[in-house]
mmCIF file of C-alpha atoms in Angstrom:
data_model
loop_
_atom_site.group_PDB
_atom_site.id
_atom_site.type_symbol
_atom_site.label_atom_id
_atom_site.label_comp_id
_atom_site.label_asym_id
_atom_site.label_seq_id
_atom_site.Cartn_x
_atom_site.Cartn_y
_atom_site.Cartn_z
ATOM 1 C CA ASN A 1 0.017 -0.016 -0.041
ATOM 2 C CA ALA A 2 2.003 2.967 -1.307
ATOM 3 C CA GLY A 3 -0.562 5.683 -0.257
ATOM 4 C CA VAL A 4 -0.226 8.951 -2.455
ATOM 5 C CA THR A 5 2.750 8.830 -4.910
ATOM 6 C CA GLN A 6 4.034 11.907 -6.935
ATOM 7 C CA THR A 7 6.314 12.052 -9.954
ATOM 8 C CA PRO A 8 8.729 13.420 -10.460
ATOM 9 C CA LYS A 9 10.349 14.332 -7.038
ATOM 10 C CA PHE A 10 12.433 17.345 -8.499
ATOM 11 C CA GLN A 11 12.120 19.316 -11.833
ATOM 12 C CA VAL A 12 13.839 22.395 -13.262
ATOM 13 C CA LEU A 13 12.064 24.167 -16.245
ATOM 14 C CA LYS A 14 12.850 27.048 -18.233
ATOM 15 C CA THR A 15 10.371 29.967 -18.630
ATOM 16 C CA GLY A 16 7.666 28.919 -21.116
ATOM 17 C CA GLN A 17 8.219 25.234 -21.085
ATOM 18 C CA SER A 18 5.152 23.069 -20.148
ATOM 19 C CA MET A 19 5.085 19.856 -17.742
ATOM 20 C CA THR A 20 2.582 17.534 -16.235
ATOM 21 C CA LEU A 21 2.901 16.475 -12.460
ATOM 22 C CA GLN A 22 1.554 13.007 -11.897
ATOM 23 C CA CYS A 23 -0.316 11.839 -8.838
ATOM 24 C CA ALA A 24 -1.681 8.540 -7.802
ATOM 25 C CA GLN A 25 -3.354 7.131 -4.951
ATOM 26 C CA ASP A 26 -4.217 3.517 -4.140
ATOM 27 C CA MET A 27 -6.683 4.072 -1.081
ATOM 28 C CA ASN A 28 -9.753 4.087 -3.204
ATOM 29 C CA HIS A 29 -10.381 7.482 -2.174
ATOM 30 C CA ASN A 30 -12.878 9.759 -4.020
ATOM 31 C CA SER A 31 -11.418 13.135 -3.605
ATOM 32 C CA MET A 32 -8.012 14.372 -4.576
ATOM 33 C CA TYR A 33 -6.134 17.854 -4.284
ATOM 34 C CA TRP A 34 -3.312 19.714 -5.540
ATOM 35 C CA TYR A 35 -1.542 22.291 -3.352
ATOM 36 C CA ARG A 36 1.395 24.551 -3.606
ATOM 37 C CA GLN A 37 3.576 25.577 -0.720
ATOM 38 C CA ASP A 38 5.716 28.481 -0.811
ATOM 39 C CA PRO A 39 7.891 29.907 2.155
ATOM 40 C CA GLY A 40 5.673 31.884 4.526
ATOM 41 C CA MET A 41 2.491 31.240 2.632
ATOM 42 C CA GLY A 42 1.530 27.958 4.257
ATOM 43 C CA LEU A 43 -0.398 25.565 1.662
ATOM 44 C CA ARG A 44 -2.642 27.112 -0.903
ATOM 45 C CA LEU A 45 -5.211 24.842 -3.008
ATOM 46 C CA ILE A 46 -4.645 25.135 -6.780
ATOM 47 C CA TYR A 47 -7.585 22.613 -8.083
ATOM 48 C CA TYR A 48 -9.444 19.748 -6.448
ATOM 49 C CA SER A 49 -11.690 16.884 -7.694
ATOM 50 C CA ALA A 50 -14.394 15.961 -5.246
ATOM 51 C CA SER A 51 -15.099 12.843 -7.157
ATOM 52 C CA GLU A 52 -14.125 11.013 -10.426
ATOM 53 C CA GLY A 53 -15.307 13.188 -13.327
ATOM 54 C CA THR A 54 -15.371 16.367 -11.477
ATOM 55 C CA THR A 55 -12.763 19.079 -11.019
ATOM 56 C CA ASP A 56 -12.907 22.481 -9.365
ATOM 57 C CA LYS A 57 -10.886 25.575 -8.904
ATOM 58 C CA GLY A 58 -9.259 26.339 -5.746
ATOM 59 C CA GLU A 59 -7.659 29.523 -4.551
ATOM 60 C CA VAL A 60 -4.744 29.822 -7.163
ATOM 61 C CA PRO A 61 -5.727 28.055 -10.347
ATOM 62 C CA ASN A 62 -4.349 30.437 -12.939
ATOM 63 C CA GLY A 63 -1.579 28.979 -14.948
ATOM 64 C CA TYR A 64 -2.688 25.315 -14.277
ATOM 65 C CA ASN A 65 -4.926 22.726 -15.516
ATOM 66 C CA VAL A 66 -6.071 19.424 -14.054
ATOM 67 C CA SER A 67 -7.114 16.081 -15.204
ATOM 68 C CA ARG A 68 -8.989 13.253 -13.067
ATOM 69 C CA LEU A 69 -7.723 10.626 -15.293
ATOM 70 C CA ASN A 70 -9.659 7.910 -13.288
ATOM 71 C CA LYS A 71 -10.351 7.445 -9.641
ATOM 72 C CA ARG A 72 -6.910 6.930 -8.957
ATOM 73 C CA GLU A 73 -4.840 9.447 -10.786
ATOM 74 C CA PHE A 74 -5.124 13.327 -10.681
ATOM 75 C CA SER A 75 -2.347 15.106 -12.900
ATOM 76 C CA LEU A 76 -1.496 18.929 -12.770
ATOM 77 C CA ARG A 77 -0.325 20.520 -15.897
ATOM 78 C CA LEU A 78 1.658 23.792 -16.381
ATOM 79 C CA GLU A 79 1.269 25.004 -19.940
ATOM 80 C CA SER A 80 3.700 27.749 -19.977
ATOM 81 C CA ALA A 81 5.848 27.807 -16.903
ATOM 82 C CA ALA A 82 6.637 31.024 -15.216
ATOM 83 C CA PRO A 83 9.142 31.777 -12.377
ATOM 84 C CA SER A 84 6.251 32.608 -10.032
ATOM 85 C CA GLN A 85 5.342 28.888 -10.202
ATOM 86 C CA THR A 86 8.536 27.823 -8.529
ATOM 87 C CA SER A 87 7.239 26.079 -5.402
ATOM 88 C CA VAL A 88 6.807 22.635 -3.991
ATOM 89 C CA TYR A 89 3.593 20.907 -5.115
ATOM 90 C CA PHE A 90 1.677 18.457 -3.025
ATOM 91 C CA CYS A 91 -1.076 16.052 -4.007
ATOM 92 C CA ALA A 92 -3.544 14.856 -1.421
ATOM 93 C CA SER A 93 -6.432 12.540 -1.329
ATOM 94 C CA SER A 94 -9.277 11.949 1.160
ATOM 95 C CA GLY A 95 -12.204 9.456 1.413
ATOM 96 C CA GLY A 96 -14.575 12.053 0.126
ATOM 97 C CA GLY A 97 -18.308 12.552 0.904
ATOM 98 C CA SER A 98 -19.213 15.912 2.462
ATOM 99 C CA GLY A 99 -20.356 14.281 5.745
ATOM 100 C CA ALA A 100 -17.186 12.617 6.554
ATOM 101 C CA TYR A 101 -14.407 14.323 8.718
ATOM 102 C CA ASN A 102 -12.160 13.849 5.714
ATOM 103 C CA GLU A 103 -8.610 13.182 6.772
ATOM 104 C CA GLN A 104 -6.157 14.291 4.030
ATOM 105 C CA PHE A 105 -3.246 11.902 2.979
ATOM 106 C CA PHE A 106 -0.441 13.566 1.376
ATOM 107 C CA GLY A 107 2.157 12.635 -1.203
ATOM 108 C CA PRO A 108 5.970 13.589 -0.874
ATOM 109 C CA GLY A 109 5.919 16.536 -2.884
ATOM 110 C CA THR A 110 7.421 17.759 -6.150
ATOM 111 C CA ARG A 111 10.151 20.578 -5.923
ATOM 112 C CA LEU A 112 9.817 22.590 -9.084
ATOM 113 C CA THR A 113 12.128 25.405 -10.112
ATOM 114 C CA VAL A 114 11.336 27.529 -13.091
ATOM 115 C CA LEU A 115 14.239 29.716 -14.368
ATOM 116 C CA GLY B 1 -15.826 32.075 4.866
ATOM 117 C CA ASP B 2 -14.045 29.522 7.134
ATOM 118 C CA SER B 3 -10.883 30.262 8.473
ATOM 119 C CA VAL B 4 -7.759 29.006 10.559
ATOM 120 C CA THR B 5 -5.348 31.304 12.567
ATOM 121 C CA GLN B 6 -2.400 29.889 14.312
ATOM 122 C CA MET B 7 0.507 31.570 16.058
ATOM 123 C CA GLU B 8 3.222 32.625 14.017
ATOM 124 C CA GLY B 9 6.684 30.950 14.428
ATOM 125 C CA PRO B 10 9.230 30.209 14.769
ATOM 126 C CA VAL B 11 8.854 28.595 18.219
ATOM 127 C CA THR B 12 12.177 27.557 19.776
ATOM 128 C CA LEU B 13 12.280 25.526 22.798
ATOM 129 C CA SER B 14 14.850 23.476 24.663
ATOM 130 C CA GLU B 15 14.300 19.674 24.927
ATOM 131 C CA GLU B 16 11.901 18.686 27.641
ATOM 132 C CA ALA B 17 10.103 22.024 27.673
ATOM 133 C CA PHE B 18 6.301 22.442 27.517
ATOM 134 C CA LEU B 19 4.803 23.157 23.992
ATOM 135 C CA THR B 20 1.789 25.189 23.328
ATOM 136 C CA ILE B 21 0.725 26.269 19.653
ATOM 137 C CA ASN B 22 -2.436 28.464 19.679
ATOM 138 C CA CYS B 23 -4.963 27.797 17.007
ATOM 139 C CA THR B 24 -8.447 29.491 16.583
ATOM 140 C CA TYR B 25 -10.939 29.101 13.989
ATOM 141 C CA THR B 26 -14.006 30.794 12.355
ATOM 142 C CA ALA B 27 -16.508 28.458 10.837
ATOM 143 C CA THR B 28 -20.322 27.852 10.597
ATOM 144 C CA GLY B 29 -21.775 24.784 11.966
ATOM 145 C CA TYR B 30 -19.696 22.141 13.491
ATOM 146 C CA PRO B 31 -16.472 21.433 11.665
ATOM 147 C CA SER B 32 -13.847 18.848 12.298
ATOM 148 C CA LEU B 33 -10.495 20.071 13.539
ATOM 149 C CA PHE B 34 -7.008 18.616 12.817
ATOM 150 C CA TRP B 35 -3.320 19.146 13.528
ATOM 151 C CA TYR B 36 -0.957 18.022 10.786
ATOM 152 C CA VAL B 37 2.857 17.802 11.060
ATOM 153 C CA GLN B 38 5.318 18.182 8.309
ATOM 154 C CA TYR B 39 8.898 17.003 8.825
ATOM 155 C CA PRO B 40 11.653 18.342 6.703
ATOM 156 C CA GLY B 41 11.463 17.313 3.130
ATOM 157 C CA GLU B 42 8.395 15.501 3.451
ATOM 158 C CA GLY B 43 4.508 15.926 2.848
ATOM 159 C CA LEU B 44 2.129 16.710 5.743
ATOM 160 C CA GLN B 45 0.696 13.757 7.747
ATOM 161 C CA LEU B 46 -2.065 13.902 10.249
ATOM 162 C CA LEU B 47 -1.109 14.113 13.931
ATOM 163 C CA LEU B 48 -4.425 14.246 15.708
ATOM 164 C CA LYS B 49 -8.106 15.079 15.066
ATOM 165 C CA ALA B 50 -11.268 15.898 16.943
ATOM 166 C CA THR B 51 -14.688 15.786 15.341
ATOM 167 C CA LYS B 52 -17.127 17.349 17.835
ATOM 168 C CA ALA B 53 -16.993 19.851 20.600
ATOM 169 C CA ASP B 54 -15.108 18.762 23.881
ATOM 170 C CA ASP B 55 -13.488 16.013 22.143
ATOM 171 C CA LYS B 56 -9.755 15.597 22.733
ATOM 172 C CA GLY B 57 -7.438 14.428 20.143
ATOM 173 C CA SER B 58 -4.107 12.923 21.199
ATOM 174 C CA ASN B 59 -1.142 11.071 19.674
ATOM 175 C CA LYS B 60 2.652 10.829 20.295
ATOM 176 C CA GLY B 61 2.204 12.770 23.433
ATOM 177 C CA PHE B 62 0.538 15.793 21.830
ATOM 178 C CA GLU B 63 -2.958 16.727 22.610
ATOM 179 C CA ALA B 64 -5.570 19.289 21.576
ATOM 180 C CA THR B 65 -9.188 19.869 22.744
ATOM 181 C CA TYR B 66 -12.023 21.111 20.600
ATOM 182 C CA ARG B 67 -13.376 24.135 22.641
ATOM 183 C CA LYS B 68 -16.495 25.457 20.789
ATOM 184 C CA GLU B 69 -17.101 28.199 23.280
ATOM 185 C CA THR B 70 -13.708 29.824 22.614
ATOM 186 C CA THR B 71 -13.408 28.386 18.790
ATOM 187 C CA SER B 72 -9.945 27.240 19.570
ATOM 188 C CA PHE B 73 -7.853 23.843 19.228
ATOM 189 C CA HIS B 74 -4.579 24.480 20.900
ATOM 190 C CA LEU B 75 -1.778 21.864 20.570
ATOM 191 C CA GLU B 76 0.180 20.821 23.647
ATOM 192 C CA LYS B 77 2.904 18.456 24.609
ATOM 193 C CA GLY B 78 4.317 18.283 28.095
ATOM 194 C CA SER B 79 7.902 17.561 26.995
ATOM 195 C CA VAL B 80 9.153 18.102 23.572
ATOM 196 C CA GLN B 81 12.117 16.217 21.956
ATOM 197 C CA VAL B 82 14.466 17.117 19.132
ATOM 198 C CA SER B 83 12.704 14.704 16.888
ATOM 199 C CA ASP B 84 9.568 17.062 17.229
ATOM 200 C CA SER B 85 11.176 19.701 15.232
ATOM 201 C CA ALA B 86 8.755 20.315 12.337
ATOM 202 C CA VAL B 87 6.090 22.613 11.042
ATOM 203 C CA TYR B 88 2.574 22.170 12.387
ATOM 204 C CA PHE B 89 -0.567 23.048 10.665
ATOM 205 C CA CYS B 90 -3.984 23.633 12.166
ATOM 206 C CA ALA B 91 -6.928 22.675 9.931
ATOM 207 C CA LEU B 92 -10.683 22.363 9.763
ATOM 208 C CA PHE B 93 -12.807 20.484 7.539
ATOM 209 C CA ASN B 94 -16.658 21.506 7.518
ATOM 210 C CA THR B 95 -19.383 19.073 6.636
ATOM 211 C CA GLY B 96 -20.994 20.070 3.462
ATOM 212 C CA GLY B 97 -18.032 21.019 1.649
ATOM 213 C CA PHE B 98 -15.087 19.491 0.188
ATOM 214 C CA LYS B 99 -12.087 21.506 1.104
ATOM 215 C CA THR B 100 -9.842 21.329 4.042
ATOM 216 C CA ILE B 101 -8.725 24.848 5.363
ATOM 217 C CA PHE B 102 -5.199 25.109 6.640
ATOM 218 C CA GLY B 103 -3.636 27.491 8.887
ATOM 219 C CA ALA B 104 -0.297 29.227 7.841
ATOM 220 C CA GLY B 105 1.806 26.674 9.720
ATOM 221 C CA THR B 106 4.068 27.088 12.816
ATOM 222 C CA ARG B 107 7.700 26.047 12.755
ATOM 223 C CA LEU B 108 9.141 24.427 15.830
ATOM 224 C CA PHE B 109 12.684 23.943 16.510
ATOM 225 C CA VAL B 110 13.665 21.851 19.626
ATOM 226 C CA LYS B 111 17.308 22.363 20.851
ATOM 227 C CA ALA B 112 19.117 19.499 22.625
#
């Protein structure tokens, strides 16, 4: 049981390049999330998927797109990377259901630098 | 909207000192409350939780009590260790929604 896995662990991009961050969970969770973490800013929600087939914007969606490929996988795409997107990106999942207390399980993170 | 406010860090303590990290929240209804911990280079992991008023969550010597009258969920530990050095996040999840609201995080340094 691997929990939440993310690839790659590290990435360096040049401004304007594109890339996709991959996330997968093996806990049969309904909900998945993408966050970014910047020094002094805590966690900020980029996008989330409450259930398979749905995605919604979080607080900082600009410059990103997501795909909920199936129940296990939720990818984050940067179409044209900018230095402001230099950050640590975390994927998380939870059992889902608006009535549950919804503990979140986090992946190890992807450290992205945009030059 | 819902929000979480926690004390700013960093907090620096000597080993075996008493720890308190304050957390207050604003929310409608009856949210569930959490403390998550992030060790260097890792993702967040759940430390403890409380799902209703007056519940006490506890784990690894840490405790927090859900106080609805003061809208607080302060984290405490009686005797910290160097291995407790990490960033601690207070969070809430409100029924009827799909998002967890995180505080800004408090960095704890424990000196030997």
